[in-house]
CSV table of C-alpha atoms in Angstrom, one decimal:
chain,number,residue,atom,x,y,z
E,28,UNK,CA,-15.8,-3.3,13.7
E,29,UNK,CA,-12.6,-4.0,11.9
E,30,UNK,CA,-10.1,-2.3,14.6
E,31,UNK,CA,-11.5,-4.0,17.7
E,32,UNK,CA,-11.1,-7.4,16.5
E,33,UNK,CA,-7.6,-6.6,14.9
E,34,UNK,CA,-6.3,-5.4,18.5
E,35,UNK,CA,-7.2,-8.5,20.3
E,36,UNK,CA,-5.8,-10.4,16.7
E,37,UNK,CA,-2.9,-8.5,17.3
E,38,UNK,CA,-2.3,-9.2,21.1
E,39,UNK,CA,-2.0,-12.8,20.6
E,40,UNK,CA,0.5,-12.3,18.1
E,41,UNK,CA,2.3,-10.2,20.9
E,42,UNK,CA,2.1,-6.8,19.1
E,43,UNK,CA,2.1,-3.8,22.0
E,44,UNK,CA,-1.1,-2.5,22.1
E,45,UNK,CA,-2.3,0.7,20.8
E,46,UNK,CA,-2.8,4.0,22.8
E,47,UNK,CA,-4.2,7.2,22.2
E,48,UNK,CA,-2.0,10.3,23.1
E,49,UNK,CA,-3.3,13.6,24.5
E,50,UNK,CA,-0.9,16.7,25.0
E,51,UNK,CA,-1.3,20.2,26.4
E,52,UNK,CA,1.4,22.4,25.4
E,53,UNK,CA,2.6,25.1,27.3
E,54,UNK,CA,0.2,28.0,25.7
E,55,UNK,CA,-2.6,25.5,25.8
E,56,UNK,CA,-5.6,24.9,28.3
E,57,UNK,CA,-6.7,21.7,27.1
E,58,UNK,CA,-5.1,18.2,26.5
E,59,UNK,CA,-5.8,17.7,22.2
E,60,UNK,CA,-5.7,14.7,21.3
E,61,UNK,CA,-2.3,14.4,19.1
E,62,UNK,CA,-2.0,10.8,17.9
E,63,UNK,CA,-1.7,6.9,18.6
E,64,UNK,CA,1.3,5.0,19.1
E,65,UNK,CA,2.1,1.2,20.0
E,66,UNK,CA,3.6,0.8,23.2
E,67,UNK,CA,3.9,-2.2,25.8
E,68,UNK,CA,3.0,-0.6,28.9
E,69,UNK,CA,1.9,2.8,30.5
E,70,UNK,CA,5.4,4.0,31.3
E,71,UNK,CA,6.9,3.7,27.6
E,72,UNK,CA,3.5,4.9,26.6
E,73,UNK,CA,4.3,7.9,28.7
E,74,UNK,CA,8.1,8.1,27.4
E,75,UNK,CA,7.2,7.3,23.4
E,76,UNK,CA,4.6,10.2,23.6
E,77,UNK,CA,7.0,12.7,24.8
E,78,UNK,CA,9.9,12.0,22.0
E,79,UNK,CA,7.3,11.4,19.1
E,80,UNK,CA,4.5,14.2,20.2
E,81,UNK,CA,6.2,16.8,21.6
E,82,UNK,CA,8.8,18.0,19.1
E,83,UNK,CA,7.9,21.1,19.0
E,84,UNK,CA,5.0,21.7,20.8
E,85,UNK,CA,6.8,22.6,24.2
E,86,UNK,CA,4.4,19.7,26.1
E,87,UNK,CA,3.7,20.6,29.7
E,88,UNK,CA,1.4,17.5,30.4
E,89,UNK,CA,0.8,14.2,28.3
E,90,UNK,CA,-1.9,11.8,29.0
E,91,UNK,CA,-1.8,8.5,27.6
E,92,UNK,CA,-4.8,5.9,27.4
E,93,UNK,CA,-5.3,2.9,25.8
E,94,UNK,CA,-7.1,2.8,22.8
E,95,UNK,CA,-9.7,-0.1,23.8
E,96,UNK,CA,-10.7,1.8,26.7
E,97,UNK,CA,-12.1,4.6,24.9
E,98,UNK,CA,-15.9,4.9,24.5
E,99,UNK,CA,-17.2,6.6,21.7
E,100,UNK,CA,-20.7,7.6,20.3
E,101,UNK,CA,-21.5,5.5,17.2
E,102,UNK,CA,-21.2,8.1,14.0
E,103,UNK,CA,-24.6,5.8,12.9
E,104,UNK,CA,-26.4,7.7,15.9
E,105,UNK,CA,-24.4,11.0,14.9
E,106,UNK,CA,-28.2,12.6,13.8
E,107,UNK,CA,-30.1,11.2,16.5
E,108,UNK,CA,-27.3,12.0,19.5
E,109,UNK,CA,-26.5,15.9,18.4
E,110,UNK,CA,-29.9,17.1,15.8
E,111,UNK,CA,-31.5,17.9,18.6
E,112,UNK,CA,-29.1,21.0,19.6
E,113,UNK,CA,-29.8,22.2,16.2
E,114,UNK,CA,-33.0,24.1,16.8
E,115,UNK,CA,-32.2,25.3,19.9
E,116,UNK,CA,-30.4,28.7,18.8
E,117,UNK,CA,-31.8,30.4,22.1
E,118,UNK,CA,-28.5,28.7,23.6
E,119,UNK,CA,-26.4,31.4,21.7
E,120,UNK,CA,-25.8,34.8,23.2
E,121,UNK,CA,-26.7,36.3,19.3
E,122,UNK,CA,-30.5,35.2,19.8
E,123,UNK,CA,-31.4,37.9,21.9
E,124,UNK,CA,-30.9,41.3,20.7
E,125,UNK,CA,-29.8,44.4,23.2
E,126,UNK,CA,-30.1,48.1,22.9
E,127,UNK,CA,-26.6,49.1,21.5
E,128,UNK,CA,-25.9,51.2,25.3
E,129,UNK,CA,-26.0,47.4,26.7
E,130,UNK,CA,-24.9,45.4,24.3
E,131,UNK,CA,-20.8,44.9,25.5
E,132,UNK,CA,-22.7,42.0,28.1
T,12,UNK,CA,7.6,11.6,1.7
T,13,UNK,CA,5.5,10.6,-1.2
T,14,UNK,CA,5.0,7.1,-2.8
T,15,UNK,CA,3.9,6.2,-6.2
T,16,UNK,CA,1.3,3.6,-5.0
T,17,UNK,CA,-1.4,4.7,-6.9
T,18,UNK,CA,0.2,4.7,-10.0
T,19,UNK,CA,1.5,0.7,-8.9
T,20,UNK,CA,-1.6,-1.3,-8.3
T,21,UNK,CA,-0.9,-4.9,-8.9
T,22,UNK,CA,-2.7,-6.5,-11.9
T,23,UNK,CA,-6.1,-8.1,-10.4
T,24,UNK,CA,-6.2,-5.7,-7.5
T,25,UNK,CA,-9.0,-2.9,-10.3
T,26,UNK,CA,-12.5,-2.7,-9.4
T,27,UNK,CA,-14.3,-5.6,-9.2
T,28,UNK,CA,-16.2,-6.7,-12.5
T,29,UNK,CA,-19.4,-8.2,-10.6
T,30,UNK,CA,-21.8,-6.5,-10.3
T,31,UNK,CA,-23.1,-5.0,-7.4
T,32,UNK,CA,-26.0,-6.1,-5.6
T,33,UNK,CA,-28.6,-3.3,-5.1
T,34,UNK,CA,-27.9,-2.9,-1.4
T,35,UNK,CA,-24.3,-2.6,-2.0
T,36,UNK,CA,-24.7,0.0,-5.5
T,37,UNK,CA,-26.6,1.9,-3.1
T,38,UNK,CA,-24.6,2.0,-0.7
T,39,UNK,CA,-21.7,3.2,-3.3
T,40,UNK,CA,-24.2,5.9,-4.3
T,41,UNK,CA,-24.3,7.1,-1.3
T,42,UNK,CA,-20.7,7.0,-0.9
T,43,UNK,CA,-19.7,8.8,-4.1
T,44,UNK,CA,-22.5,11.2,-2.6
T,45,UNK,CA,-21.0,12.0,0.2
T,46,UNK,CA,-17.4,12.1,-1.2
T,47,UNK,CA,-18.7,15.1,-4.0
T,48,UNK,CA,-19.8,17.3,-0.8
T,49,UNK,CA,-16.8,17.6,-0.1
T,50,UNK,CA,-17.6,15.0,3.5
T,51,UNK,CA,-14.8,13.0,5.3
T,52,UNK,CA,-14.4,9.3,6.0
T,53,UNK,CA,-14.2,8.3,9.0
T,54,UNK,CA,-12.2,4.8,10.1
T,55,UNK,CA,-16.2,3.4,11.1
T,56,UNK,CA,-17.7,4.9,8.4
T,57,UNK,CA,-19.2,2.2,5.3
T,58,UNK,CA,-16.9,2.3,2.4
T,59,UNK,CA,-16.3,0.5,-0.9
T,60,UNK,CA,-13.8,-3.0,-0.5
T,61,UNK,CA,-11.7,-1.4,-3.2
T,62,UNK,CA,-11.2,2.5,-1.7
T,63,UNK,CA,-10.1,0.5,1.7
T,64,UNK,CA,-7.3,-1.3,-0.3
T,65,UNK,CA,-6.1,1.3,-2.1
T,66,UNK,CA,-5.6,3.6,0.8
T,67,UNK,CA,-4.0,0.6,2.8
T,68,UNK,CA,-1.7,0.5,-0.2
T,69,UNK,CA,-1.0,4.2,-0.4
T,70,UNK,CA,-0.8,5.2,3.3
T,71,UNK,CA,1.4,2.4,4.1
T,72,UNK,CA,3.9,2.6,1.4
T,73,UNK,CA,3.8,6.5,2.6
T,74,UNK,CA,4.9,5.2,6.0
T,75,UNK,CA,7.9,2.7,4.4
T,76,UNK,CA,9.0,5.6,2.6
T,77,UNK,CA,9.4,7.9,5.8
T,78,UNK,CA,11.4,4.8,7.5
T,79,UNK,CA,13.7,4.2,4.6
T,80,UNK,CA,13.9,7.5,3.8
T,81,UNK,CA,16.0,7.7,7.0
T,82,UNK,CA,18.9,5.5,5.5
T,83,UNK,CA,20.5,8.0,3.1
T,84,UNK,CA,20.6,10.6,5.0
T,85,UNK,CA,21.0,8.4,8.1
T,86,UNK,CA,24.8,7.8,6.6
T,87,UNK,CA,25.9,11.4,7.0
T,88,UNK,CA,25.0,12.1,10.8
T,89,UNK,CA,28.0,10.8,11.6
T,90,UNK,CA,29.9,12.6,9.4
T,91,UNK,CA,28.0,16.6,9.0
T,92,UNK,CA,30.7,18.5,8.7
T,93,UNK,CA,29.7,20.8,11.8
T,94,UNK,CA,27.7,20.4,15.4
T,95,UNK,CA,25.0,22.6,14.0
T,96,UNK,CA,24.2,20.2,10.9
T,97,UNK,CA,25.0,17.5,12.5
T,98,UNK,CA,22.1,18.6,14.9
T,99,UNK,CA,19.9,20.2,12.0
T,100,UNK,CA,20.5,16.6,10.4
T,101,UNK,CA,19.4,14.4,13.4
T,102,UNK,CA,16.3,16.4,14.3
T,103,UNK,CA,15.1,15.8,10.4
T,104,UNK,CA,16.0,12.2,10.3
T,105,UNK,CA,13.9,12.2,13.7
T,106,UNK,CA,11.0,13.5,12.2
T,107,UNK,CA,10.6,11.2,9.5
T,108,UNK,CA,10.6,8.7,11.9
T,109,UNK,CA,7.8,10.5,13.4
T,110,UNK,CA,6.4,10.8,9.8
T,111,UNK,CA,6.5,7.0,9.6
T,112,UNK,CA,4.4,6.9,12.8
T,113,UNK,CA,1.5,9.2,11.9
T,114,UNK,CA,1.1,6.9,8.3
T,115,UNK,CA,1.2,3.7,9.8
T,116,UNK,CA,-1.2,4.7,12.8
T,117,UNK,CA,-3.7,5.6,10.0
T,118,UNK,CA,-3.1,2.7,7.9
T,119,UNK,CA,-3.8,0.5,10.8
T,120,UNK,CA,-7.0,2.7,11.3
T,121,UNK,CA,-7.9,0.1,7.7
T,122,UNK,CA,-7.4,-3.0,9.6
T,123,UNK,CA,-4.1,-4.1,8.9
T,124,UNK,CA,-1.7,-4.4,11.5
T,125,UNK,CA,1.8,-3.0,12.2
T,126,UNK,CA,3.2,-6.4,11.9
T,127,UNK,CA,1.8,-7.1,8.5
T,128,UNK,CA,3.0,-3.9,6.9
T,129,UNK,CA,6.2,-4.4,8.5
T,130,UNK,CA,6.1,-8.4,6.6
T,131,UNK,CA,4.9,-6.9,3.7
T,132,UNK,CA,7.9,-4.2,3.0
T,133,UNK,CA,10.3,-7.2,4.0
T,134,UNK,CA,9.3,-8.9,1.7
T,135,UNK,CA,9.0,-7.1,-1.3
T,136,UNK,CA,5.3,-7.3,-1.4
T,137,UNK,CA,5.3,-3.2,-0.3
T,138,UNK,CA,7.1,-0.2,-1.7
T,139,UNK,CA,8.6,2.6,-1.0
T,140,UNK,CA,8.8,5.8,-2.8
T,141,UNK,CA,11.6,5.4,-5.7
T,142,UNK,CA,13.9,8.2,-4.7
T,143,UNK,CA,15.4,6.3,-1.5
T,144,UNK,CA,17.5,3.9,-4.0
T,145,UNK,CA,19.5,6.1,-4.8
T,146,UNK,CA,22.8,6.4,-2.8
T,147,UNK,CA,24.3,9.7,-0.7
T,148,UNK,CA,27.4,9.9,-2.1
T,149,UNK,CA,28.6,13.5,-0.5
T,150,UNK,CA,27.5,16.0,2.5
T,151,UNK,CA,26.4,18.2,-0.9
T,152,UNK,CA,23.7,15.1,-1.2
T,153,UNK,CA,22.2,15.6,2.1
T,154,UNK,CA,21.9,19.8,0.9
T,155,UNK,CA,19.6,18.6,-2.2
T,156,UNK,CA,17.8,15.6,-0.6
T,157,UNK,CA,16.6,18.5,1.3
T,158,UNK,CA,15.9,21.0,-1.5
T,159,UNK,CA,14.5,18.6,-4.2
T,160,UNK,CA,13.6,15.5,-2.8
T,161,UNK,CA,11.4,17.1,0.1
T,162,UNK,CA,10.3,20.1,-2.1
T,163,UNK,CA,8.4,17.6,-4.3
T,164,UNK,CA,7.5,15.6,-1.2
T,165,UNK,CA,5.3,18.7,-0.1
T,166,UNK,CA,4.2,19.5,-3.5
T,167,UNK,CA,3.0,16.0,-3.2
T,168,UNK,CA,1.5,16.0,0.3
T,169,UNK,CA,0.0,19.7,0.5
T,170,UNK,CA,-3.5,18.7,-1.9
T,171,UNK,CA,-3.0,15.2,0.2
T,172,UNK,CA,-4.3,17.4,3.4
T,173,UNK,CA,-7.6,17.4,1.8
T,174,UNK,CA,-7.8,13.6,0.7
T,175,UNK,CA,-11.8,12.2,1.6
T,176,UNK,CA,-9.8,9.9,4.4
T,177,UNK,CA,-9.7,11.3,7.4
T,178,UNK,CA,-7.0,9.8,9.4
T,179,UNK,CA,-5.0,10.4,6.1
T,180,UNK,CA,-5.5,13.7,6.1
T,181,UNK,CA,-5.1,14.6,9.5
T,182,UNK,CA,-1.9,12.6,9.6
T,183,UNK,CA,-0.6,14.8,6.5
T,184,UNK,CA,-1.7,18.3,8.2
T,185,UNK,CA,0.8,17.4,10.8
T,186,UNK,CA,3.5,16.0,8.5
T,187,UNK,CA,3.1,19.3,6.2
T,188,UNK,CA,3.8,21.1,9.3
T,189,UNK,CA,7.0,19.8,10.1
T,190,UNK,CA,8.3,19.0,6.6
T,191,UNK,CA,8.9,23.2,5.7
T,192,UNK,CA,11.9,23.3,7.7
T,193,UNK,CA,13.2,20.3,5.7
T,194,UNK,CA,14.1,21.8,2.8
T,195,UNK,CA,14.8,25.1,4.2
T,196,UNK,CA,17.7,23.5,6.4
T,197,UNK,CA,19.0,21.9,2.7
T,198,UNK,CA,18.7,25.3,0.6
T,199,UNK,CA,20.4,27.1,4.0
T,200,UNK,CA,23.2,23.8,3.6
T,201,UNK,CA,23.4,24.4,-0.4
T,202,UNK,CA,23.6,28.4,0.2
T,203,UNK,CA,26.2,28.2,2.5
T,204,UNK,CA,28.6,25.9,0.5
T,205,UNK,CA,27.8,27.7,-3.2
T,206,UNK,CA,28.5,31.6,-1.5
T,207,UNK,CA,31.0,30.8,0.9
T,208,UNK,CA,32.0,27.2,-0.3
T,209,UNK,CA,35.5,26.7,-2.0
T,210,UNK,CA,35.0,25.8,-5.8
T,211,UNK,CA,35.4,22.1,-4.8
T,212,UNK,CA,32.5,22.7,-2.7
T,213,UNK,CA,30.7,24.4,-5.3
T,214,UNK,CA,31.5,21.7,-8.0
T,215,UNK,CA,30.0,18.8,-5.3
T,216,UNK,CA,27.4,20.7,-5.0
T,217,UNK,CA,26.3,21.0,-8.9
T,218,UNK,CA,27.6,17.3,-9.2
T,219,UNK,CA,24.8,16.6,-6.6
T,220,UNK,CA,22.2,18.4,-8.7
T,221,UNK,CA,23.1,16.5,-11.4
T,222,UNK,CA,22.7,13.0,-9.8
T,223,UNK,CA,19.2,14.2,-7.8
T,224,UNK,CA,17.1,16.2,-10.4
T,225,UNK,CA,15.6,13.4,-12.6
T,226,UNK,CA,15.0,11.3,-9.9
T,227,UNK,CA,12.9,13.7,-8.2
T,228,UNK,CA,10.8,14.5,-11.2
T,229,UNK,CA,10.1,10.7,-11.3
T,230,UNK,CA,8.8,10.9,-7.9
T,231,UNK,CA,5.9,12.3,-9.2
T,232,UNK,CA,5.0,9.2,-10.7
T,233,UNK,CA,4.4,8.1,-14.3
T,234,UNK,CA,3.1,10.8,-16.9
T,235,UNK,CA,-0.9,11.0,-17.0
T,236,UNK,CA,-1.6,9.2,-19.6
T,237,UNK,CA,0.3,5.7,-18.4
T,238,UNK,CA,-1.5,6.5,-14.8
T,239,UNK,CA,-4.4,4.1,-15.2
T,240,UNK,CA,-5.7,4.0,-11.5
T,241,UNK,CA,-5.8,7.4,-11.0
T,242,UNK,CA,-9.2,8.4,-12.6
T,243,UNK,CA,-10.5,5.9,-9.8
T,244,UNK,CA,-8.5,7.8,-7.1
T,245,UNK,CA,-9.5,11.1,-8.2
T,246,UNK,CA,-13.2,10.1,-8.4
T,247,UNK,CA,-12.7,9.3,-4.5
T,248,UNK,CA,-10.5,11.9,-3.5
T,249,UNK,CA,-7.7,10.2,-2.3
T,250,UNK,CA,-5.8,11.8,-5.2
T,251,UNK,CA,-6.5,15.9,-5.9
T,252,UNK,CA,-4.4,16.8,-8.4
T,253,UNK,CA,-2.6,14.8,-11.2
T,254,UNK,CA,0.9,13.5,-12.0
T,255,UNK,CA,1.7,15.7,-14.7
T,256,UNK,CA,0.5,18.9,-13.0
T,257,UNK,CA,2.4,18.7,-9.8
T,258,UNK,CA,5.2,17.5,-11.8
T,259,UNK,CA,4.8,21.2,-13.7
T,260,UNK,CA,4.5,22.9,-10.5
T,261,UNK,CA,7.8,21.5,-8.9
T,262,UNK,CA,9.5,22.3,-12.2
T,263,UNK,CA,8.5,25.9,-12.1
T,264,UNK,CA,9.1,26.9,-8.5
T,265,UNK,CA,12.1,25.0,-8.5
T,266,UNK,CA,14.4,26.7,-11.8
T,267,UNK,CA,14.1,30.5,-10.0
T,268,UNK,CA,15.3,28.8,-6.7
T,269,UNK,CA,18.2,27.0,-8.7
T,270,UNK,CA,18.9,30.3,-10.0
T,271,UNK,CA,19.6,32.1,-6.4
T,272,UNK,CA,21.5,28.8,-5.7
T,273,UNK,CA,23.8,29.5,-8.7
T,274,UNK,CA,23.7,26.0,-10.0
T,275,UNK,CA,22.5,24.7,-13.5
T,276,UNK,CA,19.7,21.8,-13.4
T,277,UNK,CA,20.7,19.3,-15.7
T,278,UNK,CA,18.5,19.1,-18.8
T,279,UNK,CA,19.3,21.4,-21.9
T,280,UNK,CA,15.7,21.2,-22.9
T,281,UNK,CA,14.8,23.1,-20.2
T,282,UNK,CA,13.1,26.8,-20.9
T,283,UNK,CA,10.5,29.3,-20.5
T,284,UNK,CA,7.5,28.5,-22.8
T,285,UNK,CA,5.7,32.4,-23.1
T,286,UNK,CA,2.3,30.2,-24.8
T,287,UNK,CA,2.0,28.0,-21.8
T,288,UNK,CA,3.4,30.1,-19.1
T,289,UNK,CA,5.3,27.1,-17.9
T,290,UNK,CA,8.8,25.4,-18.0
T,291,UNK,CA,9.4,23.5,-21.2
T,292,UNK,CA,11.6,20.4,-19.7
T,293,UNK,CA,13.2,17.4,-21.3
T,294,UNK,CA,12.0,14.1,-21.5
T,295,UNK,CA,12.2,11.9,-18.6
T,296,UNK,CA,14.0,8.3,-18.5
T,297,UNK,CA,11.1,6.1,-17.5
T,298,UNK,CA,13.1,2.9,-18.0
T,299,UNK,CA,15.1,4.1,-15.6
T,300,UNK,CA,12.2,5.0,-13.3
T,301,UNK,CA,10.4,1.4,-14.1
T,302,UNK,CA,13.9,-0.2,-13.4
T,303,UNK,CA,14.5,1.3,-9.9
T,304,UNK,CA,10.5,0.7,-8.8
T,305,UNK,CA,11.2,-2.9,-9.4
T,306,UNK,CA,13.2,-3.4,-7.1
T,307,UNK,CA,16.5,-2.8,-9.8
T,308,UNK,CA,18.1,0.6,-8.4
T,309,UNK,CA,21.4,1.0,-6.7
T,310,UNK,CA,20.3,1.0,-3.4
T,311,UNK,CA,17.4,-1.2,-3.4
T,312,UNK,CA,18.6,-4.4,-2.2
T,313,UNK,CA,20.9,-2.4,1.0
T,314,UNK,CA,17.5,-0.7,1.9
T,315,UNK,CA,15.9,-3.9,2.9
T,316,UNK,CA,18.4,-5.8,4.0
T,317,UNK,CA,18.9,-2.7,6.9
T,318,UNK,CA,15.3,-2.7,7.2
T,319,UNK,CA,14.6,-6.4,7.8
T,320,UNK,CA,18.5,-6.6,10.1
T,321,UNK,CA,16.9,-3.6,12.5
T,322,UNK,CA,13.7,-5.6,12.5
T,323,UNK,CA,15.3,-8.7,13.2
T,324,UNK,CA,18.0,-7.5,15.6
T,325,UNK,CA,14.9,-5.2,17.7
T,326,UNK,CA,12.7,-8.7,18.1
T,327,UNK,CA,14.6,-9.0,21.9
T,328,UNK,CA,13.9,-5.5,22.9
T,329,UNK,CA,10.3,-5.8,21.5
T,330,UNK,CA,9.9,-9.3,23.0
T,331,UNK,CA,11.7,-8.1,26.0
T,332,UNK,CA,9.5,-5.2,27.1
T,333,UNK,CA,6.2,-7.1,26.6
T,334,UNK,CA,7.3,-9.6,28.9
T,335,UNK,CA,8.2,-7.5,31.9
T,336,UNK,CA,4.4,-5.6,30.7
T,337,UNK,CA,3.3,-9.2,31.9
T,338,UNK,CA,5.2,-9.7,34.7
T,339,UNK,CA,4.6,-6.3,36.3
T,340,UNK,CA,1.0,-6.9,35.8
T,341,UNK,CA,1.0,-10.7,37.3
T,342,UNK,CA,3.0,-9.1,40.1
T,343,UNK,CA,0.3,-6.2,40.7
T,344,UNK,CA,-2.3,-8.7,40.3
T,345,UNK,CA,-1.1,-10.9,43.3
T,346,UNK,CA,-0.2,-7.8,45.5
């Protein structure tokens, strides 16, 4: 698509790359994914992320990757990659019903 | 901050008058579908030539806005008349940097690049929101920048959290976030200088009013009926709600908080209509507006010329860091 061939367009005209940013904040478990920014290597990557993602979100731990190394699942195969789950309700804990006594599991 | 792109579509640039071939009016259907259930668009997602230009348009003039915006009030940082707003003022002018980021990161989501945006604003060939040509003449200007100019910014940008592209929206849930404090720091700055202020203060203050308040009712864009594009825009959801109605909005919330302020908003034609539960206001000086869009306000020229000089005077450092990116890797390479 469009985006892949503009990156490798836009390397040769010496434009940083792009890279995705992922931060967990101090309250927060997991790494979200925040944002991209352009940087020209992995250390300014690191540095840029801090002073343009972590205003205010007290960031404990950033993870930077570059956005052509990202794999994702093609949104054209969106129905036949996750339908499947759909029907399978007996993977939630409000299928099966409990006598009340028992019912805190 | 908020751009008037929608309402500035170049002649030429309207939807196409061939018609579509029945793969492609399907494909529209579907589209338009998928836009009325209320369904997102993703950056992979099919979508019509025309909705990817406009939103290239719109998001990235967003983006020059947030950069330029940073001029005027770039001009008082060294010069806040305390630590505190110099600080207040700094972490504001830092943020619409950051503003600048999120828009251009989803423009380039359309396939543009950085680089072209960047050429396009220099030169000329992009705007920026109208409201940045307009000079900061005194610390009271900072103080209602951040009252009027970024209250109608996030009457603007609130419905925009809910435009049908994703990237956009997302980008604009984060800005919204960030911009409250904005013009809370201004009204605190305005307070301060109207309660405890010396009646110099207080007359810089209403002399600032006086200078900002048209100007940020033109921010809104033209009236409805000289908005031709935005029927399309609305159809697609990249616009919610219209230029006239926001334009009501800001003018209502707005008079009660002038009130509390103690300062007079500068139209006499401006009351309480008990028919149409609304502010009555006075008519608005579109010349002026069409002049200053054109590229003939007082500031316009100054704007880019900083723009294109930090641009120009940055290509080492940009230049710079990419080659020792090489070098480290031709070094790590060989290793």
């Amino acid at each position: 698509m469009h985006s892949t061939e503009k990156s490798e367009a836009a390397d040769s005209r010496d434009e940083w790359p792009l890279w995705e940013v992922f931060v967990r904040s101090k309250a927060g478990l997991d790494h979200k994914h925040s944002g991209s920014l352009h940087a020209p290597d992995a250390k300014l990557a690191i540095e840029m992320a801090r002073d343009v993602y972590t205003r205010r979100q007290e960031g404990t731990s950033i993870w930077v990757v570059r956005s052509d190394q990202i794999v994702a699942s093609d949104p054209g195969d969106k129905g036949m990659y996750f339908d499947p789950m759909e029907d399978k309700v007996y993977r939630h804990p409000t299928f099966y019903k409990l006598p009340d006594e028992v019912n805190h599991m | 901050m908020y751009t008037q792109a929608m309402d500035l579509i170049p002649k030429g640039d309207g939807k196409p008058s061939v018609p579509l071939s029945a793969t492609e009016q399907q494909l529209l259907d579907r589209f338009e579908a998928r836009i009325d259930d209320g369904a997102f668009v993703e950056p992979k997602d099919w979508m019509p030539d025309h909705y990817r230009r406009t939103l290239v348009r719109q998001i990235s003039q967003h983006a020059h806005s947030e950069i330029v915006g940073m001029l005027p009030e770039g001009n008082w940082i060294t010069r806040a008349p305390t630590l505190k707003r110099k600080a207040i003022l700094l972490a504001k002018v830092q943020d619409e940097g950051g503003h600048g980021l999120y828009l251009y990161a989803a423009a380039e989501t359309l396939g543009v690049s950085r680089d072209e945006l960047i050429d396009q604003l220099h030169a000329g060939k992009a705007k920026y929101s109208s409201i940045f040509n307009y000079p900061t003449l005194s610390w009271a200007d900072v103080g209602v920048i951040g009252w009027l100019v970024d209250g109608a910014a996030i009457m603007n940008q609130v419905p925009l959290c809910r435009c049908s592209y994703a990237p956009y929206a997302r980008a604009m849930i984060r800005i919204c976030r960030e911009e409250s404090f904005h013009q809370r720091q201004g009204y605190d700055a305005l307070l301060v200088m109207m309660r405890d202020g010396t009646p110099r203060q207080r007359d810089m203050v209403q002399d600032a009013v006086n200078r900002w308040w048209w100007p940020s009712l033109m921010m809104f864009g033209p009236p409805d009926e000289a908005s031709n594009h935005s029927e399309q825009s609305m159809r697609w959801g990249i616009k919610r709600i219209s230029n006239d109605d926001l334009r009501q909005k800001f003018v209502d919330a707005t008079v009660q908080q002038a009130k509390v302020l103690g300062v007079s908003l500068p139209d006499p034609e401006l009351r309480w209509n008990e028919a149409r539960e609304h502010f009555d206001f006075g008519p608005i000086d579109w010349d002026e507006f069409w002049r200053v869009v054109g590229g003939d306000g007082p500031c316009n020229r100054e704007r880019l010329a900083d723009r294109a000089q930090a641009w120009d005077e940055g290509a080492w450092v940009r230049e710079a860091a990419l080659a020792h990116a090489a070098k480290s890797t031709t070094q790590r390479k060989a290793a």
